[in-house]
Short mmCIF file of C-alpha atoms and ligand atoms in Angstrom, two decimals:
data_model
loop_
_atom_site.label_atom_id
_atom_site.label_comp_id
_atom_site.label_asym_id
_atom_site.label_seq_id
_atom_site.Cartn_x
_atom_site.Cartn_y
_atom_site.Cartn_z
CA MET A 1 0.00 0.00 0.00
CA SER A 2 1.35 3.43 -0.84
CA ARG A 3 2.35 5.68 2.06
CA ALA A 4 -0.36 8.11 3.19
CA TYR A 5 -0.01 11.85 3.77
CA GLY A 6 -2.65 14.57 3.74
CA ILE A 7 -4.12 17.84 4.89
CA ILE A 8 -6.64 18.26 7.71
CA GLY A 9 -8.84 21.31 8.19
CA TRP A 10 -12.48 22.45 8.41
CA PRO A 11 -13.96 23.62 6.22
CA LEU A 12 -11.35 22.41 3.80
CA GLY A 13 -11.90 24.57 0.73
CA HIS A 14 -9.85 24.24 -2.42
CA THR A 15 -6.19 23.63 -1.59
CA MET A 16 -3.18 23.35 -3.89
CA SER A 17 -1.32 21.13 -1.40
CA PRO A 18 -2.44 17.75 -2.86
CA ALA A 19 -1.34 18.80 -6.36
CA LEU A 20 2.03 20.00 -5.06
CA HIS A 21 2.93 16.98 -2.93
CA ASN A 22 1.55 14.34 -5.30
CA TRP A 23 3.60 15.93 -8.08
CA GLY A 24 6.69 15.73 -5.85
CA PHE A 25 6.06 12.05 -5.03
CA THR A 26 5.68 11.20 -8.71
CA GLU A 27 8.76 13.19 -9.77
CA LEU A 28 10.94 11.48 -7.17
CA GLY A 29 9.44 8.01 -7.68
CA ILE A 30 8.11 7.83 -4.11
CA ASP A 31 5.22 5.41 -3.62
CA ALA A 32 2.98 7.74 -1.64
CA GLN A 33 -0.33 9.54 -1.89
CA TYR A 34 -1.35 12.90 -0.39
CA TRP A 35 -5.05 13.19 0.48
CA ALA A 36 -7.44 15.99 1.42
CA TRP A 37 -9.11 15.04 4.74
CA PRO A 38 -11.86 17.49 5.79
CA LEU A 39 -11.98 17.08 9.58
CA GLU A 40 -14.30 18.69 12.11
CA THR A 41 -12.94 19.76 15.50
CA LYS A 42 -14.80 16.99 17.35
CA ASP A 43 -13.14 14.32 15.19
CA LEU A 44 -9.53 15.44 15.75
CA PRO A 45 -8.70 13.13 18.73
CA GLU A 46 -9.88 10.00 16.94
CA PHE A 47 -8.10 11.02 13.75
CA MET A 48 -4.82 11.57 15.62
CA GLU A 49 -5.15 7.99 16.96
CA ARG A 50 -5.42 6.83 13.35
CA VAL A 51 -2.24 8.74 12.54
CA ARG A 52 -0.42 6.55 15.08
CA THR A 53 -2.05 3.22 14.26
CA GLU A 54 -2.39 3.16 10.48
CA PRO A 55 0.17 4.88 10.40
CA ILE A 56 -0.23 8.12 8.50
CA LEU A 57 3.24 9.45 7.71
CA GLY A 58 2.66 13.18 7.55
CA LEU A 59 0.05 15.90 7.84
CA SER A 60 -0.44 19.46 6.74
CA VAL A 61 -2.61 21.13 9.36
CA THR A 62 -4.81 24.12 8.72
CA ILE A 63 -7.60 26.08 10.43
CA PRO A 64 -9.07 25.23 12.98
CA HIS A 65 -6.59 22.56 14.11
CA LYS A 66 -3.23 24.40 14.12
CA ARG A 67 -3.26 24.94 17.88
CA THR A 68 -5.34 21.98 19.14
CA VAL A 69 -3.27 19.38 17.27
CA MET A 70 -0.35 20.17 19.58
CA ALA A 71 -1.93 18.18 22.45
CA HIS A 72 -1.70 15.03 20.30
CA LEU A 73 2.02 15.23 19.51
CA ASP A 74 5.13 13.92 21.29
CA ARG A 75 7.49 16.75 20.37
CA ILE A 76 6.97 20.32 19.17
CA SER A 77 9.70 22.49 17.66
CA ASP A 78 10.76 25.68 19.43
CA ARG A 79 9.57 27.63 16.38
CA ALA A 80 6.07 26.11 16.47
CA ARG A 81 5.90 26.52 20.24
CA ALA A 82 6.90 30.20 19.97
CA ILE A 83 4.06 31.01 17.61
CA GLY A 84 1.63 28.58 19.23
CA ALA A 85 0.71 26.79 16.02
CA VAL A 86 1.69 23.62 14.16
CA ASN A 87 1.07 23.38 10.41
CA THR A 88 3.10 20.20 9.82
CA VAL A 89 3.09 16.81 11.54
CA TYR A 90 5.87 14.33 10.77
CA TRP A 91 7.56 11.28 12.26
CA ASP A 92 11.10 11.27 13.63
CA GLY A 93 11.50 7.52 14.14
CA ASP A 94 8.58 6.64 16.40
CA VAL A 95 8.23 10.18 17.76
CA LEU A 96 5.31 12.19 16.36
CA CYS A 97 6.53 15.75 15.85
CA GLY A 98 5.05 19.17 15.08
CA GLU A 99 6.69 22.00 13.14
CA ASN A 100 5.58 25.30 11.69
CA THR A 101 6.76 25.62 8.10
CA ASP A 102 4.69 28.80 7.55
CA VAL A 103 7.56 30.62 9.26
CA ILE A 104 10.09 28.90 6.97
CA GLY A 105 7.87 29.81 4.01
CA VAL A 106 7.61 33.48 4.98
CA VAL A 107 11.35 33.99 5.32
CA ALA A 108 12.65 31.84 2.44
CA PRO A 109 12.05 34.39 -0.36
CA LEU A 110 13.66 37.16 1.72
CA ARG A 111 16.90 35.22 2.20
CA SER A 112 17.74 35.73 -1.47
CA LEU A 113 17.50 39.55 -1.34
CA ASP A 114 20.84 41.38 -1.87
CA SER A 115 20.30 43.25 1.39
CA MET A 116 18.09 42.47 4.36
CA PRO A 117 15.61 45.24 5.29
CA ASP A 118 16.33 47.07 8.55
CA SER A 119 12.68 47.55 9.41
CA ALA A 120 9.43 45.70 8.75
CA ILE A 121 5.76 46.36 9.36
CA VAL A 122 3.33 43.46 9.38
CA LEU A 123 -0.26 44.35 8.43
CA GLY A 124 -2.74 42.10 10.24
CA ALA A 125 -2.60 40.24 13.53
CA GLY A 126 -3.98 36.79 12.73
CA GLY A 127 -2.25 33.45 12.26
CA ALA A 128 -0.26 34.48 9.19
CA ALA A 129 0.89 37.67 10.94
CA ARG A 130 2.25 35.58 13.82
CA ALA A 131 4.29 33.55 11.33
CA ALA A 132 5.53 36.76 9.66
CA VAL A 133 6.56 38.44 12.93
CA ALA A 134 8.33 35.27 14.13
CA GLY A 135 10.04 34.92 10.75
CA PHE A 136 11.25 38.51 10.58
CA LEU A 137 12.67 38.21 14.10
CA GLU A 138 14.32 34.92 13.08
CA LEU A 139 15.91 36.80 10.13
CA GLY A 140 17.33 39.34 12.57
CA ILE A 141 15.42 42.36 11.21
CA PRO A 142 16.16 44.88 13.99
CA ARG A 143 12.89 46.83 13.93
CA VAL A 144 9.61 44.95 13.54
CA ALA A 145 6.12 46.37 14.01
CA VAL A 146 2.59 45.10 13.72
CA SER A 147 -0.52 47.04 12.73
CA ASN A 148 -4.07 45.77 12.67
CA ARG A 149 -7.61 47.01 12.08
CA THR A 150 -8.52 45.82 15.59
CA LEU A 151 -5.90 47.52 17.74
CA SER A 152 -6.22 45.19 20.75
CA LYS A 153 -5.15 42.17 18.66
CA ALA A 154 -2.07 44.03 17.40
CA GLU A 155 -1.25 45.04 20.98
CA THR A 156 -1.47 41.45 22.19
CA LEU A 157 0.71 40.12 19.37
CA ALA A 158 3.25 42.96 19.73
CA ALA A 159 3.52 42.41 23.48
CA GLU A 160 3.98 38.66 23.06
CA PHE A 161 6.84 39.04 20.57
CA GLU A 162 8.19 42.28 22.07
CA VAL A 163 7.82 44.26 18.84
CA GLU A 164 6.25 47.67 18.12
CA CYS A 165 2.53 48.21 17.73
CA VAL A 166 1.37 50.86 15.24
CA PRO A 167 -2.26 52.05 15.09
CA TRP A 168 -3.92 51.09 11.79
CA ASP A 169 -4.44 54.72 10.72
CA LYS A 170 -0.73 55.46 11.28
CA ARG A 171 0.65 52.40 9.46
CA MET A 172 1.88 54.35 6.42
CA ASP A 173 3.63 57.07 8.42
CA GLY A 174 6.99 55.33 8.99
CA ASP A 175 9.83 54.67 6.52
CA TRP A 176 9.38 50.91 6.47
CA GLU A 177 11.87 48.97 4.35
CA LEU A 178 9.58 45.93 4.30
CA VAL A 179 5.79 46.08 4.23
CA CYS A 180 4.10 42.71 4.58
CA ASN A 181 0.37 42.29 4.03
CA THR A 182 -1.09 39.37 5.97
CA THR A 183 -4.71 40.54 5.75
CA PRO A 184 -7.05 39.12 3.10
CA LEU A 185 -7.28 42.56 1.45
CA GLY A 186 -6.68 42.05 -2.28
CA MET A 187 -7.78 38.41 -2.32
CA SER A 188 -10.01 37.22 -5.17
CA GLY A 189 -13.68 37.73 -4.36
CA ASP A 190 -15.16 40.77 -2.62
CA LEU A 191 -11.75 42.06 -1.48
CA GLN A 192 -10.01 41.85 -4.86
CA GLY A 193 -8.93 45.31 -5.96
CA VAL A 194 -8.63 46.51 -2.34
CA SER A 195 -5.17 47.37 -0.98
CA PRO A 196 -4.01 47.90 2.61
CA TRP A 197 -1.53 50.59 1.44
CA ASP A 198 -1.96 53.84 -0.54
CA GLU A 199 -0.13 53.83 -3.86
CA ASP A 200 1.61 57.14 -3.16
CA ARG A 201 2.98 55.94 0.19
CA PHE A 202 5.40 53.27 -1.03
CA ALA A 203 9.09 54.11 -0.54
CA ARG A 204 11.21 53.42 -3.64
CA GLY A 205 13.51 50.45 -3.06
CA ALA A 206 11.42 49.04 -0.19
CA VAL A 207 10.19 45.44 -0.28
CA ALA A 208 6.44 44.86 -0.61
CA TYR A 209 5.44 41.35 0.42
CA ASP A 210 1.88 40.13 -0.02
CA ILE A 211 1.03 36.74 1.41
CA VAL A 212 -2.18 36.68 -0.60
CA TYR A 213 -1.45 34.55 -3.70
CA ASN A 214 -4.78 34.54 -5.50
CA PRO A 215 -4.60 36.67 -7.61
CA LEU A 216 -0.86 36.35 -8.07
CA GLU A 217 -0.46 40.08 -8.57
CA THR A 218 -2.65 41.90 -6.09
CA ARG A 219 -3.32 45.63 -6.33
CA PHE A 220 -0.87 46.07 -3.42
CA LEU A 221 1.94 44.37 -5.40
CA ALA A 222 1.09 46.07 -8.71
CA GLU A 223 1.17 49.54 -7.13
CA ALA A 224 4.31 48.75 -5.14
CA GLY A 225 6.09 47.55 -8.29
CA ALA A 226 5.03 50.70 -10.18
CA ALA A 227 6.45 52.80 -7.30
CA GLY A 228 9.88 51.14 -7.60
CA CYS A 229 9.56 48.58 -4.81
CA ARG A 230 10.84 45.03 -4.94
CA THR A 231 7.84 42.72 -4.71
CA VAL A 232 7.35 39.23 -3.25
CA SER A 233 4.18 37.27 -3.98
CA GLY A 234 2.38 35.01 -1.51
CA LEU A 235 2.97 32.14 -3.91
CA GLU A 236 6.59 32.08 -2.70
CA MET A 237 5.47 31.61 0.91
CA PHE A 238 3.07 28.84 -0.10
CA LEU A 239 5.73 27.15 -2.22
CA HIS A 240 8.44 27.26 0.45
CA GLN A 241 6.21 26.10 3.32
CA GLY A 242 5.29 23.15 1.10
CA LEU A 243 8.90 22.38 0.11
CA ALA A 244 9.83 22.37 3.80
CA GLN A 245 7.00 19.95 4.61
CA PHE A 246 8.10 17.62 1.84
CA ARG A 247 11.68 17.63 3.19
CA LEU A 248 10.47 16.77 6.69
CA TRP A 249 8.37 13.87 5.39
CA THR A 250 10.71 12.35 2.82
CA GLY A 251 14.20 13.70 3.55
CA GLN A 252 14.29 14.71 -0.12
CA ASN A 253 14.03 18.01 -1.97
CA MET A 254 11.28 18.61 -4.46
CA ASP A 255 12.50 20.43 -7.58
CA GLU A 256 11.80 24.08 -6.68
CA ALA A 257 11.53 25.47 -10.20
CA GLY A 258 9.25 22.64 -11.34
CA ALA A 259 7.05 23.02 -8.25
CA ARG A 260 6.76 26.78 -8.89
CA ARG A 261 5.72 26.13 -12.50
CA LEU A 262 3.09 23.65 -11.29
CA LEU A 263 1.60 26.16 -8.82
CA LEU A 264 1.68 28.99 -11.36
CA SER A 265 -0.19 26.86 -13.84
CA ALA A 266 -2.70 25.76 -11.16
CA LEU A 267 -3.36 29.40 -10.30
CA GLY A 268 -3.60 30.39 -13.94
CA SER A 269 -6.27 27.81 -14.71
P1 LIG B 301 -6.81 35.43 10.24
O1 LIG B 301 -6.14 34.74 11.37
O2 LIG B 301 -8.29 35.36 10.09
O3 LIG B 301 -6.37 36.99 10.30
C1 LIG B 301 -6.85 37.91 9.36
C2 LIG B 301 -6.29 39.30 9.68
O4 LIG B 301 -6.68 40.17 8.63
C3 LIG B 301 -6.82 39.88 10.98
O5 LIG B 301 -5.80 40.60 11.61
C4 LIG B 301 -7.94 40.82 10.49
O6 LIG B 301 -8.11 41.96 11.30
C5 LIG B 301 -7.38 41.28 9.17
N1 LIG B 301 -8.46 41.69 8.28
C6 LIG B 301 -9.46 40.91 7.80
N2 LIG B 301 -10.28 41.62 7.00
C7 LIG B 301 -9.78 42.89 6.99
C8 LIG B 301 -10.19 44.10 6.38
N3 LIG B 301 -11.30 44.14 5.61
N4 LIG B 301 -9.46 45.22 6.59
C9 LIG B 301 -8.35 45.19 7.37
N5 LIG B 301 -7.91 44.06 8.00
C10 LIG B 301 -8.63 42.93 7.81
O7 LIG B 301 -6.26 34.92 8.83
P2 LIG B 301 -4.78 34.34 8.52
O8 LIG B 301 -4.79 32.87 8.75
O9 LIG B 301 -3.79 35.17 9.21
O10 LIG B 301 -4.72 34.53 6.92
C11 LIG B 301 -4.69 35.83 6.36
C12 LIG B 301 -4.45 35.75 4.86
O11 LIG B 301 -3.22 35.10 4.59
C13 LIG B 301 -5.50 34.96 4.08
O12 LIG B 301 -5.78 35.68 2.92
C14 LIG B 301 -4.81 33.65 3.74
O13 LIG B 301 -5.28 33.09 2.55
C15 LIG B 301 -3.37 34.12 3.58
N6 LIG B 301 -2.36 33.06 3.84
C16 LIG B 301 -1.44 32.80 2.87
C17 LIG B 301 -0.48 31.84 3.10
C18 LIG B 301 0.55 31.53 2.03
O14 LIG B 301 1.14 30.44 2.06
N7 LIG B 301 0.82 32.44 1.14
C19 LIG B 301 -0.46 31.13 4.32
C20 LIG B 301 -1.40 31.44 5.30
C21 LIG B 301 -2.37 32.41 5.04
P3 LIG B 301 -9.11 41.96 12.59
O15 LIG B 301 -8.29 41.41 13.72
O16 LIG B 301 -9.45 43.39 12.75
O17 LIG B 301 -10.29 41.09 12.22
#
């Protein structure tokens, strides 16, 4: 029987993860299958028993299980513990482990910049913002701030990570070298065409990073590019969190360029 991997979440809408990992298994000749497992909160304990008994060799974990899955694991990485969320479950021998590859995904595209920004503002204070703040601190960016529509959530996140908190209506006032959108503003649907940043407030040479990847070029990225910013699309975060999961599960590297082409074509269709 081929080895089983998959994603758990509820509701589990369309996800590109099965296409990505199944492509990787095929390319590398690994006899494995990655499934989509919609899973309600009440069914998590029983499912995690299945993971141990069947066994299931790896999981991607998404909302609402990223925090609650931790109680069912034997070991949790410092990174996942620091942000209080696991998005990847894997086996290390007979030890069931949890990691957060969203953080790895956020920082990976920034590592290839010629120079690291000295300051970063994260827009939003949800799960993705936590990964971004943790990632930017991991990169050693000296000044990190968070700004959110609901101030209290930004204050809580900022206090937890000991970073600055900027009121939402003041977010564009500073000279930020990296602006990272982790809100759904700009996403396809009702919010497409909306940007969290005014087009005349981008600083030339700054980095604009949108973790929204559908559409690939959001209004935020289009306007930042036109203003002379370097731009990073959310597809890069998605790609790199997935590549990191695949490495944890198989010990092998998926071909990065081929995986990017696959995702680009999935988004284009
Ligand atoms: P979340 O936990 O629900 O947080 C959403 C954040 O966006 C909150 O801070 C919320 O502010 C803010 N927000 C929502 N609507 C807003 C609006 N109309 N105006 C201003 N702020 C608004 O969600 P999440 O898990 O962090 O995900 C956020 C986005 O990241 C989603 O679009 C998701 O698809 C994307 N994402 C991408 C990747 C990737 O691999 N590229 C990975 C994870 C997530 P309030 O606190 O005021 O409600």
